[in-house]
Amino acid sequence: MIYVDNAATTRLDEDALEAMKPYLTGFYGNASQPYFFAKPVRKALAAARETIASCIGAKPNEIYFTSGGTESDNWAIKGSAFGDAEKRVTITSQIEHHAVLRACAAIQRLGYPVIYLPVSSDGTVQPETLKQYLTSKTRLVSVMLANNEIGTIEPIAELAKIARENGALFHTDAVQAVGHIPIDVQELGVDMLSASAHKFNGMKGSGFLYIKQGIEIPSYLDGGSQERGKRAGTENIAAIVAMAVALKKNYDRMETTAKKLNALEQILLNRLANAGIDFRRNGAPCHLPGNVNISIKSSDGEMLLHRLDLKGICISTGSACDSVNTRVSHVIEAIRVPEIYAKGAIRITFGVENSVEDAINIADSLVDILHANNGA
Ligand code: PLP
């Protein structure tokens, strides 16, 4: 089996697995309890928070553990809206993940205005476009750090500066970026940042929201006083410990991994081009390492996904969370891929476990399928 759908999810890191094990059976105490048995659990929670904070240039008390990217995005969007009595505008982009888009649709239904910014043909949210729509009536700007389908890395520092100068809050969905490209919340100048552990070799169902100290966002889940009273619910200690180990490991090997993934991208693309496949690459030159989103002329992404699946190769056509949906994705639509290419969009996302042989095998399998299909 060749797994190249790492933007959908990643394999749990072995060291992260080992690190979390003691918190499943041995140290299973509830971190909120004052007795001695819970002390190592509290210590592990604090250490994980510190590690994660240091990886993104934050302070430990700015990290709030959540159940993952979807919850973090919902909290940022709904929290900033519901905390605003004036019901000011939320600005986002047309190519956000559904966790942001549907959270925005939800606040819209409650009477909070939302603007969806168009993007350029490589998926970039242009600072000039944001300037056109931003007013003193803007409460929040939410633009993703890197797109999950086409990998485009957005000019977040520039966009956040524009938002700040106009008195708006700035949130970035960094679910695809954390653990893969260097991130410093100070340099980015963001107020909130969402992350999800299963995108960087941690556990599914765990993540965090960075909230800059001093930014007042109402609590998302009401209940106990965990996470400084902002996010109730007994902490998933094992997953949090695993998340910190996986993140640190990814940070330590980030440069080498990026080089390797960029090389795999080139091998795949060159092999397809040399075989005479007519395709266009979607996304910007500044993109996530290992993300290859291509549209093959007069082809069908769904068909390619299933044919590759028969050969034991896992790829994606659009957003993973939407793989039941067969229409052209909202991202491919927003970047205005010409019709003859649009349906043939596939996403291959290499991960740290992939090899040169994998890249060659995928390219050759694709060429075989396309040739067989054209001959049919
Ligand atoms: N945001 C982006 C950009 C994503 O790619 C995803 C998952 O695919 C999410 C949010 C949702 O994250 P989670 O699966 O942790 O809920």
mmCIF file of C-alpha atoms and ligand atoms in Angstrom:
data_model
loop_
_atom_site.group_PDB
_atom_site.id
_atom_site.type_symbol
_atom_site.label_atom_id
_atom_site.label_comp_id
_atom_site.label_asym_id
_atom_site.label_seq_id
_atom_site.Cartn_x
_atom_site.Cartn_y
_atom_site.Cartn_z
ATOM 1 C CA MET A 1 0.000 0.000 0.000
ATOM 2 C CA ILE A 2 1.236 3.511 -0.786
ATOM 3 C CA TYR A 3 -0.333 6.179 1.381
ATOM 4 C CA VAL A 4 -0.061 9.668 -0.080
ATOM 5 C CA ASP A 5 -3.018 11.383 1.551
ATOM 6 C CA ASN A 6 -1.145 12.983 4.423
ATOM 7 C CA ALA A 7 -3.215 16.163 4.210
ATOM 8 C CA ALA A 8 -6.214 14.023 5.202
ATOM 9 C CA THR A 9 -4.422 12.468 8.140
ATOM 10 C CA THR A 10 -1.024 11.118 9.124
ATOM 11 C CA ARG A 11 0.291 7.992 10.797
ATOM 12 C CA LEU A 12 0.768 8.248 14.552
ATOM 13 C CA ASP A 13 4.447 8.715 15.327
ATOM 14 C CA GLU A 14 5.996 5.720 17.170
ATOM 15 C CA ASP A 15 7.674 7.919 19.827
ATOM 16 C CA ALA A 16 4.386 9.742 20.382
ATOM 17 C CA LEU A 17 2.677 6.380 20.839
ATOM 18 C CA GLU A 18 5.267 5.270 23.409
ATOM 19 C CA ALA A 19 5.052 8.603 25.240
ATOM 20 C CA MET A 20 1.271 8.448 25.569
ATOM 21 C CA LYS A 21 1.013 4.824 26.732
ATOM 22 C CA PRO A 22 1.713 5.447 30.452
ATOM 23 C CA TYR A 23 -1.196 7.920 30.552
ATOM 24 C CA LEU A 24 -3.688 5.332 29.368
ATOM 25 C CA THR A 25 -3.197 2.711 32.054
ATOM 26 C CA GLY A 26 -0.666 3.815 34.703
ATOM 27 C CA PHE A 27 -1.148 7.532 35.178
ATOM 28 C CA TYR A 28 -4.833 7.652 34.413
ATOM 29 C CA GLY A 29 -5.765 10.157 37.132
ATOM 30 C CA ASN A 30 -7.889 13.196 36.404
ATOM 31 C CA ALA A 31 -5.634 16.256 36.109
ATOM 32 C CA SER A 32 -8.170 18.363 38.012
ATOM 33 C CA GLN A 33 -7.987 16.260 41.174
ATOM 34 C CA PRO A 34 -5.749 17.567 43.950
ATOM 35 C CA TYR A 35 -4.376 14.225 45.229
ATOM 36 C CA PHE A 36 -0.868 12.922 44.664
ATOM 37 C CA PHE A 37 -1.923 10.300 42.089
ATOM 38 C CA ALA A 38 -2.944 13.054 39.661
ATOM 39 C CA LYS A 39 0.291 15.009 40.066
ATOM 40 C CA PRO A 40 2.253 13.328 37.227
ATOM 41 C CA VAL A 41 -0.766 13.875 34.981
ATOM 42 C CA ARG A 42 -0.846 17.596 35.766
ATOM 43 C CA LYS A 43 2.903 17.731 35.200
ATOM 44 C CA ALA A 44 2.577 16.020 31.805
ATOM 45 C CA LEU A 45 -0.187 18.424 30.812
ATOM 46 C CA ALA A 46 1.948 21.442 31.746
ATOM 47 C CA ALA A 47 5.008 20.038 29.971
ATOM 48 C CA ALA A 48 3.026 19.341 26.791
ATOM 49 C CA ARG A 49 1.599 22.867 26.871
ATOM 50 C CA GLU A 50 5.093 24.301 27.221
ATOM 51 C CA THR A 51 6.518 22.217 24.375
ATOM 52 C CA ILE A 52 3.674 23.121 22.036
ATOM 53 C CA ALA A 53 3.845 26.811 22.952
ATOM 54 C CA SER A 54 7.599 26.924 22.346
ATOM 55 C CA CYS A 55 7.189 25.329 18.882
ATOM 56 C CA ILE A 56 4.997 28.232 17.714
ATOM 57 C CA GLY A 57 6.547 31.080 19.685
ATOM 58 C CA ALA A 58 3.612 31.352 22.123
ATOM 59 C CA LYS A 59 3.339 31.430 25.910
ATOM 60 C CA PRO A 60 2.023 28.244 27.580
ATOM 61 C CA ASN A 61 -1.038 30.081 28.918
ATOM 62 C CA GLU A 62 -1.988 31.008 25.347
ATOM 63 C CA ILE A 63 -2.515 27.353 24.349
ATOM 64 C CA TYR A 64 -6.011 25.874 24.832
ATOM 65 C CA PHE A 65 -6.390 22.165 24.163
ATOM 66 C CA THR A 66 -9.371 21.188 22.031
ATOM 67 C CA SER A 67 -10.702 18.150 20.176
ATOM 68 C CA GLY A 68 -8.988 19.240 16.951
ATOM 69 C CA GLY A 69 -9.127 21.628 14.029
ATOM 70 C CA THR A 70 -12.887 21.730 13.649
ATOM 71 C CA GLU A 71 -13.478 22.695 17.262
ATOM 72 C CA SER A 72 -10.664 25.259 17.250
ATOM 73 C CA ASP A 73 -12.034 26.900 14.098
ATOM 74 C CA ASN A 74 -15.585 26.930 15.444
ATOM 75 C CA TRP A 75 -14.433 28.431 18.718
ATOM 76 C CA ALA A 76 -12.447 31.187 16.992
ATOM 77 C CA ILE A 77 -15.248 32.129 14.566
ATOM 78 C CA LYS A 78 -18.257 31.777 16.842
ATOM 79 C CA GLY A 79 -16.408 32.994 19.932
ATOM 80 C CA SER A 80 -15.342 36.241 18.333
ATOM 81 C CA ALA A 81 -18.838 36.799 16.891
ATOM 82 C CA PHE A 82 -20.774 35.943 20.056
ATOM 83 C CA GLY A 83 -18.436 38.121 22.112
ATOM 84 C CA ASP A 84 -19.385 41.124 20.001
ATOM 85 C CA ALA A 85 -22.610 42.876 20.986
ATOM 86 C CA GLU A 86 -22.405 45.097 17.889
ATOM 87 C CA LYS A 87 -22.577 42.102 15.506
ATOM 88 C CA ARG A 88 -19.742 43.413 13.374
ATOM 89 C CA VAL A 89 -18.564 41.727 10.155
ATOM 90 C CA THR A 90 -16.469 38.561 9.872
ATOM 91 C CA ILE A 91 -14.256 38.374 6.788
ATOM 92 C CA THR A 92 -12.949 35.053 5.544
ATOM 93 C CA SER A 93 -11.886 33.588 2.202
ATOM 94 C CA GLN A 94 -13.715 31.453 -0.337
ATOM 95 C CA ILE A 95 -11.148 28.654 -0.046
ATOM 96 C CA GLU A 96 -11.305 27.959 3.703
ATOM 97 C CA HIS A 97 -11.931 24.480 5.054
ATOM 98 C CA HIS A 98 -15.572 23.691 5.789
ATOM 99 C CA ALA A 99 -14.803 23.927 9.502
ATOM 100 C CA VAL A 100 -14.439 27.676 8.929
ATOM 101 C CA LEU A 101 -16.950 28.100 6.105
ATOM 102 C CA ARG A 102 -19.770 26.300 7.906
ATOM 103 C CA ALA A 103 -19.011 28.028 11.208
ATOM 104 C CA CYS A 104 -19.315 31.286 9.265
ATOM 105 C CA ALA A 105 -22.594 30.135 7.704
ATOM 106 C CA ALA A 106 -23.852 29.351 11.210
ATOM 107 C CA ILE A 107 -23.137 32.839 12.558
ATOM 108 C CA GLN A 108 -24.633 34.331 9.394
ATOM 109 C CA ARG A 109 -27.904 32.531 10.134
ATOM 110 C CA LEU A 110 -27.868 34.270 13.518
ATOM 111 C CA GLY A 111 -27.551 37.676 11.900
ATOM 112 C CA TYR A 112 -23.764 38.211 11.958
ATOM 113 C CA PRO A 113 -22.619 39.452 8.522
ATOM 114 C CA VAL A 114 -19.875 37.480 6.733
ATOM 115 C CA ILE A 115 -17.829 38.396 3.658
ATOM 116 C CA TYR A 116 -16.059 35.689 1.618
ATOM 117 C CA LEU A 117 -12.969 37.065 -0.121
ATOM 118 C CA PRO A 118 -12.147 35.889 -3.640
ATOM 119 C CA VAL A 119 -8.623 34.571 -4.249
ATOM 120 C CA SER A 120 -6.196 34.829 -7.138
ATOM 121 C CA SER A 121 -5.805 31.916 -9.564
ATOM 122 C CA ASP A 122 -3.044 30.358 -7.457
ATOM 123 C CA GLY A 123 -5.220 30.468 -4.338
ATOM 124 C CA THR A 124 -3.647 33.510 -2.675
ATOM 125 C CA VAL A 125 -5.724 35.954 -0.652
ATOM 126 C CA GLN A 126 -4.320 39.227 -1.929
ATOM 127 C CA PRO A 127 -3.709 41.878 0.754
ATOM 128 C CA GLU A 128 -5.216 44.468 -1.624
ATOM 129 C CA THR A 129 -8.453 42.469 -1.748
ATOM 130 C CA LEU A 130 -8.645 42.413 2.044
ATOM 131 C CA LYS A 131 -8.078 46.188 2.130
ATOM 132 C CA GLN A 132 -11.043 46.670 -0.221
ATOM 133 C CA TYR A 133 -13.461 44.868 2.084
ATOM 134 C CA LEU A 134 -12.124 45.786 5.524
ATOM 135 C CA THR A 135 -13.874 48.571 7.405
ATOM 136 C CA SER A 136 -14.079 49.806 10.978
ATOM 137 C CA LYS A 137 -17.103 47.525 11.227
ATOM 138 C CA THR A 138 -14.980 44.375 10.847
ATOM 139 C CA ARG A 139 -14.772 42.210 13.955
ATOM 140 C CA LEU A 140 -12.672 39.302 12.678
ATOM 141 C CA VAL A 141 -10.592 38.308 9.674
ATOM 142 C CA SER A 142 -10.052 34.558 9.343
ATOM 143 C CA VAL A 143 -7.713 33.330 6.614
ATOM 144 C CA MET A 144 -6.055 29.924 6.580
ATOM 145 C CA LEU A 145 -2.288 29.675 6.820
ATOM 146 C CA ALA A 146 -2.087 26.974 4.165
ATOM 147 C CA ASN A 147 -4.812 25.525 2.007
ATOM 148 C CA ASN A 148 -5.649 21.860 2.540
ATOM 149 C CA GLU A 149 -6.347 21.107 -1.113
ATOM 150 C CA ILE A 150 -3.810 23.049 -3.141
ATOM 151 C CA GLY A 151 -1.230 23.771 -0.436
ATOM 152 C CA THR A 152 -0.981 27.514 -1.100
ATOM 153 C CA ILE A 153 0.643 29.332 1.816
ATOM 154 C CA GLU A 154 -1.137 32.615 2.474
ATOM 155 C CA PRO A 155 0.620 35.937 3.277
ATOM 156 C CA ILE A 156 -0.676 35.831 6.850
ATOM 157 C CA ALA A 157 1.741 38.360 8.396
ATOM 158 C CA GLU A 158 0.705 40.948 5.834
ATOM 159 C CA LEU A 159 -3.009 40.186 6.118
ATOM 160 C CA ALA A 160 -2.901 40.215 9.925
ATOM 161 C CA LYS A 161 -1.129 43.584 9.905
ATOM 162 C CA ILE A 162 -3.881 45.060 7.733
ATOM 163 C CA ALA A 163 -6.560 43.647 10.045
ATOM 164 C CA ARG A 164 -4.783 44.932 13.153
ATOM 165 C CA GLU A 165 -4.397 48.431 11.696
ATOM 166 C CA ASN A 166 -8.166 48.475 11.231
ATOM 167 C CA GLY A 167 -8.906 47.260 14.743
ATOM 168 C CA ALA A 168 -10.063 43.774 13.697
ATOM 169 C CA LEU A 169 -9.068 40.463 15.262
ATOM 170 C CA PHE A 170 -7.184 37.947 13.122
ATOM 171 C CA HIS A 171 -7.584 34.167 13.192
ATOM 172 C CA THR A 172 -5.698 31.691 11.048
ATOM 173 C CA ASP A 173 -6.612 28.059 10.466
ATOM 174 C CA ALA A 174 -3.103 26.608 10.556
ATOM 175 C CA VAL A 175 -4.258 22.975 10.635
ATOM 176 C CA GLN A 176 -2.273 22.042 7.510
ATOM 177 C CA ALA A 177 0.735 24.162 8.369
ATOM 178 C CA VAL A 178 1.583 23.387 12.004
ATOM 179 C CA GLY A 179 4.368 20.813 12.128
ATOM 180 C CA HIS A 180 5.185 21.308 8.440
ATOM 181 C CA ILE A 181 6.449 24.860 8.044
ATOM 182 C CA PRO A 182 8.038 27.181 10.624
ATOM 183 C CA ILE A 183 5.421 29.167 12.530
ATOM 184 C CA ASP A 184 5.906 31.998 14.983
ATOM 185 C CA VAL A 185 2.706 33.601 16.220
ATOM 186 C CA GLN A 186 4.579 36.801 17.143
ATOM 187 C CA GLU A 187 5.983 37.196 13.652
ATOM 188 C CA LEU A 188 2.643 36.347 12.086
ATOM 189 C CA GLY A 189 0.885 38.836 14.363
ATOM 190 C CA VAL A 190 -2.226 36.670 14.719
ATOM 191 C CA ASP A 191 -4.686 36.716 17.622
ATOM 192 C CA MET A 192 -5.837 33.113 17.215
ATOM 193 C CA LEU A 193 -4.446 30.045 15.478
ATOM 194 C CA SER A 194 -6.023 26.599 15.058
ATOM 195 C CA ALA A 195 -4.088 23.331 14.943
ATOM 196 C CA SER A 196 -4.900 19.639 14.774
ATOM 197 C CA ALA A 197 -2.605 16.842 16.005
ATOM 198 C CA HIS A 198 -3.530 14.188 13.438
ATOM 199 C CA LYS A 199 -2.121 16.342 10.652
ATOM 200 C CA PHE A 200 1.371 16.155 12.189
ATOM 201 C CA ASN A 201 1.605 12.526 13.320
ATOM 202 C CA GLY A 202 -0.338 12.980 16.549
ATOM 203 C CA MET A 203 -3.678 11.467 17.577
ATOM 204 C CA LYS A 204 -6.980 12.123 15.856
ATOM 205 C CA GLY A 205 -9.439 14.081 17.997
ATOM 206 C CA SER A 206 -6.892 16.393 19.609
ATOM 207 C CA GLY A 207 -5.616 19.836 18.780
ATOM 208 C CA PHE A 208 -5.359 23.310 20.165
ATOM 209 C CA LEU A 209 -6.369 26.902 19.725
ATOM 210 C CA TYR A 210 -3.773 29.576 20.376
ATOM 211 C CA ILE A 211 -5.422 32.667 21.810
ATOM 212 C CA LYS A 212 -3.133 35.634 22.306
ATOM 213 C CA GLN A 213 -2.975 36.826 25.890
ATOM 214 C CA GLY A 214 -5.404 39.696 26.434
ATOM 215 C CA ILE A 215 -7.826 38.666 23.678
ATOM 216 C CA GLU A 216 -11.212 38.056 25.242
ATOM 217 C CA ILE A 217 -13.120 35.240 23.567
ATOM 218 C CA PRO A 218 -16.051 33.609 25.388
ATOM 219 C CA SER A 219 -15.620 30.003 26.475
ATOM 220 C CA TYR A 220 -16.663 27.476 23.868
ATOM 221 C CA LEU A 221 -17.750 24.565 26.024
ATOM 222 C CA ASP A 222 -19.407 25.258 29.356
ATOM 223 C CA GLY A 223 -18.839 22.941 32.270
ATOM 224 C CA GLY A 224 -15.782 22.342 34.435
ATOM 225 C CA SER A 225 -13.019 24.869 34.822
ATOM 226 C CA GLN A 226 -10.412 23.119 32.699
ATOM 227 C CA GLU A 227 -8.259 25.204 30.353
ATOM 228 C CA ARG A 228 -8.494 28.259 32.610
ATOM 229 C CA GLY A 229 -12.265 28.103 32.492
ATOM 230 C CA LYS A 230 -12.364 28.571 28.720
ATOM 231 C CA ARG A 231 -12.838 25.028 27.451
ATOM 232 C CA ALA A 232 -14.570 22.621 29.769
ATOM 233 C CA GLY A 233 -14.075 18.866 29.649
ATOM 234 C CA THR A 234 -11.585 16.433 31.177
ATOM 235 C CA GLU A 235 -8.354 16.746 29.220
ATOM 236 C CA ASN A 236 -7.362 13.939 26.865
ATOM 237 C CA ILE A 237 -3.958 13.650 28.514
ATOM 238 C CA ALA A 238 -2.608 10.746 26.442
ATOM 239 C CA ALA A 239 -3.460 12.491 23.160
ATOM 240 C CA ILE A 240 -2.068 15.804 24.414
ATOM 241 C CA VAL A 241 1.221 14.141 25.438
ATOM 242 C CA ALA A 242 1.392 12.445 22.015
ATOM 243 C CA MET A 243 0.643 15.745 20.267
ATOM 244 C CA ALA A 244 3.562 17.497 22.001
ATOM 245 C CA VAL A 245 6.007 14.687 21.174
ATOM 246 C CA ALA A 246 4.873 14.512 17.545
ATOM 247 C CA LEU A 247 5.021 18.280 17.104
ATOM 248 C CA LYS A 248 8.480 18.620 18.618
ATOM 249 C CA LYS A 249 9.763 15.775 16.464
ATOM 250 C CA ASN A 250 8.308 17.325 13.326
ATOM 251 C CA TYR A 251 9.852 20.676 14.225
ATOM 252 C CA ASP A 252 13.269 19.153 14.794
ATOM 253 C CA ARG A 253 13.288 17.443 11.399
ATOM 254 C CA MET A 254 11.290 20.075 9.484
ATOM 255 C CA GLU A 255 14.006 21.243 7.122
ATOM 256 C CA THR A 256 15.137 17.754 6.126
ATOM 257 C CA THR A 257 11.550 16.595 5.689
ATOM 258 C CA ALA A 258 10.700 19.595 3.505
ATOM 259 C CA LYS A 259 13.718 18.932 1.264
ATOM 260 C CA LYS A 260 12.749 15.287 0.915
ATOM 261 C CA LEU A 261 9.104 16.043 0.138
ATOM 262 C CA ASN A 262 10.001 18.714 -2.414
ATOM 263 C CA ALA A 263 12.238 16.177 -4.153
ATOM 264 C CA LEU A 264 9.405 13.604 -4.232
ATOM 265 C CA GLU A 265 7.091 16.214 -5.762
ATOM 266 C CA GLN A 266 9.580 16.890 -8.548
ATOM 267 C CA ILE A 267 10.115 13.194 -9.309
ATOM 268 C CA LEU A 268 6.365 12.685 -9.647
ATOM 269 C CA LEU A 269 5.761 15.779 -11.755
ATOM 270 C CA ASN A 270 8.746 15.220 -14.060
ATOM 271 C CA ARG A 271 7.725 11.633 -14.683
ATOM 272 C CA LEU A 272 4.193 12.655 -15.596
ATOM 273 C CA ALA A 273 5.453 15.420 -17.879
ATOM 274 C CA ASN A 274 7.973 13.104 -19.554
ATOM 275 C CA ALA A 275 5.174 10.619 -20.242
ATOM 276 C CA GLY A 276 3.326 13.378 -22.102
ATOM 277 C CA ILE A 277 0.454 13.732 -19.620
ATOM 278 C CA ASP A 278 -1.406 17.022 -20.144
ATOM 279 C CA PHE A 279 -1.877 18.449 -16.662
ATOM 280 C CA ARG A 280 -1.675 21.745 -14.798
ATOM 281 C CA ARG A 281 -0.502 22.185 -11.253
ATOM 282 C CA ASN A 282 -2.882 23.950 -8.916
ATOM 283 C CA GLY A 283 -1.693 26.231 -6.128
ATOM 284 C CA ALA A 284 1.048 28.791 -5.613
ATOM 285 C CA PRO A 285 4.836 28.353 -5.907
ATOM 286 C CA CYS A 286 4.896 29.039 -2.164
ATOM 287 C CA HIS A 287 3.124 25.881 -1.013
ATOM 288 C CA LEU A 288 3.204 23.176 1.636
ATOM 289 C CA PRO A 289 6.048 20.698 1.161
ATOM 290 C CA GLY A 290 4.783 17.478 -0.424
ATOM 291 C CA ASN A 291 1.459 18.868 -1.637
ATOM 292 C CA VAL A 292 0.878 18.071 -5.304
ATOM 293 C CA ASN A 293 -2.513 19.118 -6.613
ATOM 294 C CA ILE A 294 -2.806 18.580 -10.325
ATOM 295 C CA SER A 295 -5.644 18.742 -12.818
ATOM 296 C CA ILE A 296 -5.387 16.293 -15.668
ATOM 297 C CA LYS A 297 -6.989 17.414 -18.931
ATOM 298 C CA SER A 298 -10.277 15.694 -19.865
ATOM 299 C CA SER A 299 -9.954 13.308 -16.958
ATOM 300 C CA ASP A 300 -12.000 12.535 -13.878
ATOM 301 C CA GLY A 301 -10.481 12.783 -10.404
ATOM 302 C CA GLU A 302 -12.971 10.318 -8.907
ATOM 303 C CA MET A 303 -12.156 7.720 -11.544
ATOM 304 C CA LEU A 304 -8.417 8.192 -10.928
ATOM 305 C CA LEU A 305 -8.878 7.878 -7.167
ATOM 306 C CA HIS A 306 -10.705 4.552 -7.540
ATOM 307 C CA ARG A 307 -8.331 3.125 -10.171
ATOM 308 C CA LEU A 308 -5.327 4.048 -8.013
ATOM 309 C CA ASP A 309 -7.100 2.539 -5.018
ATOM 310 C CA LEU A 310 -7.265 -0.772 -6.901
ATOM 311 C CA LYS A 311 -3.479 -0.554 -7.208
ATOM 312 C CA GLY A 312 -3.158 0.083 -3.455
ATOM 313 C CA ILE A 313 -2.467 3.825 -3.739
ATOM 314 C CA CYS A 314 -4.391 6.259 -1.505
ATOM 315 C CA ILE A 315 -4.839 9.760 -2.887
ATOM 316 C CA SER A 316 -7.612 12.346 -2.678
ATOM 317 C CA THR A 317 -9.640 14.404 -5.101
ATOM 318 C CA GLY A 318 -10.575 17.273 -2.833
ATOM 319 C CA SER A 319 -11.028 17.958 0.849
ATOM 320 C CA ALA A 320 -10.800 14.638 2.714
ATOM 321 C CA CYS A 321 -13.760 15.432 4.894
ATOM 322 C CA ASP A 322 -15.807 15.723 1.730
ATOM 323 C CA SER A 323 -14.794 12.641 -0.192
ATOM 324 C CA VAL A 324 -18.444 11.596 -0.620
ATOM 325 C CA ASN A 325 -19.046 14.781 -2.537
ATOM 326 C CA THR A 326 -18.389 14.354 -6.258
ATOM 327 C CA ARG A 327 -18.741 17.900 -7.485
ATOM 328 C CA VAL A 328 -15.727 20.060 -8.232
ATOM 329 C CA SER A 329 -14.446 21.319 -4.916
ATOM 330 C CA HIS A 330 -15.071 24.894 -3.812
ATOM 331 C CA VAL A 331 -11.310 25.510 -3.901
ATOM 332 C CA ILE A 332 -10.865 24.362 -7.506
ATOM 333 C CA GLU A 333 -13.897 26.476 -8.366
ATOM 334 C CA ALA A 334 -12.555 29.540 -6.530
ATOM 335 C CA ILE A 335 -9.199 29.416 -8.340
ATOM 336 C CA ARG A 336 -11.076 29.216 -11.656
ATOM 337 C CA VAL A 337 -9.472 26.077 -13.097
ATOM 338 C CA PRO A 338 -10.633 25.832 -16.745
ATOM 339 C CA GLU A 339 -13.528 23.406 -17.141
ATOM 340 C CA ILE A 340 -11.625 20.863 -19.204
ATOM 341 C CA TYR A 341 -9.140 20.444 -16.321
ATOM 342 C CA ALA A 342 -11.403 21.068 -13.319
ATOM 343 C CA LYS A 343 -12.942 17.593 -12.991
ATOM 344 C CA GLY A 344 -9.552 15.953 -13.303
ATOM 345 C CA ALA A 345 -8.140 17.429 -10.110
ATOM 346 C CA ILE A 346 -6.339 15.075 -7.734
ATOM 347 C CA ARG A 347 -4.358 15.709 -4.575
ATOM 348 C CA ILE A 348 -1.260 13.723 -3.674
ATOM 349 C CA THR A 349 0.241 14.668 -0.327
ATOM 350 C CA PHE A 350 3.557 13.033 0.485
ATOM 351 C CA GLY A 351 4.555 12.441 4.076
ATOM 352 C CA VAL A 352 7.733 11.695 5.945
ATOM 353 C CA GLU A 353 7.295 7.922 5.436
ATOM 354 C CA ASN A 354 7.149 8.115 1.617
ATOM 355 C CA SER A 355 10.078 7.149 -0.619
ATOM 356 C CA VAL A 356 11.397 7.846 -4.118
ATOM 357 C CA GLU A 357 10.010 4.448 -5.158
ATOM 358 C CA ASP A 358 6.559 5.597 -4.032
ATOM 359 C CA ALA A 359 6.744 8.728 -6.205
ATOM 360 C CA ILE A 360 7.862 6.675 -9.231
ATOM 361 C CA ASN A 361 5.204 4.040 -8.628
ATOM 362 C CA ILE A 362 2.420 6.627 -8.351
ATOM 363 C CA ALA A 363 3.504 8.417 -11.535
ATOM 364 C CA ASP A 364 3.761 5.162 -13.497
ATOM 365 C CA SER A 365 0.415 3.922 -12.192
ATOM 366 C CA LEU A 366 -1.237 7.189 -13.179
ATOM 367 C CA VAL A 367 0.291 7.051 -16.655
ATOM 368 C CA ASP A 368 -0.907 3.429 -17.090
ATOM 369 C CA ILE A 369 -4.441 4.319 -16.004
ATOM 370 C CA LEU A 370 -4.605 7.387 -18.248
ATOM 371 C CA HIS A 371 -3.242 5.547 -21.272
ATOM 372 C CA ALA A 372 -5.624 2.623 -20.707
ATOM 373 C CA ASN A 373 -8.504 5.041 -20.364
ATOM 374 C CA ASN A 374 -7.634 6.970 -23.508
ATOM 375 C CA GLY A 375 -7.304 3.728 -25.436
ATOM 376 C CA ALA A 376 -10.673 2.454 -24.196
HETATM 377 N N1 PLP B 1 -8.925 22.988 8.761
HETATM 378 C C1 PLP B 1 -8.206 22.458 7.760
HETATM 379 C C2 PLP B 1 -7.430 23.358 6.859
HETATM 380 C C3 PLP B 1 -8.182 21.072 7.569
HETATM 381 O O1 PLP B 1 -7.468 20.559 6.568
HETATM 382 C C4 PLP B 1 -8.944 20.248 8.443
HETATM 383 C C5 PLP B 1 -9.005 18.792 8.221
HETATM 384 O O2 PLP B 1 -8.907 18.282 7.115
HETATM 385 C C6 PLP B 1 -9.653 20.861 9.488
HETATM 386 C C7 PLP B 1 -9.634 22.231 9.609
HETATM 387 C C8 PLP B 1 -10.429 20.042 10.467
HETATM 388 O O3 PLP B 1 -9.530 19.468 11.393
HETATM 389 P P1 PLP B 1 -9.968 18.199 12.270
HETATM 390 O O4 PLP B 1 -9.964 17.026 11.355
HETATM 391 O O5 PLP B 1 -8.897 18.093 13.317
HETATM 392 O O6 PLP B 1 -11.285 18.493 12.863
#
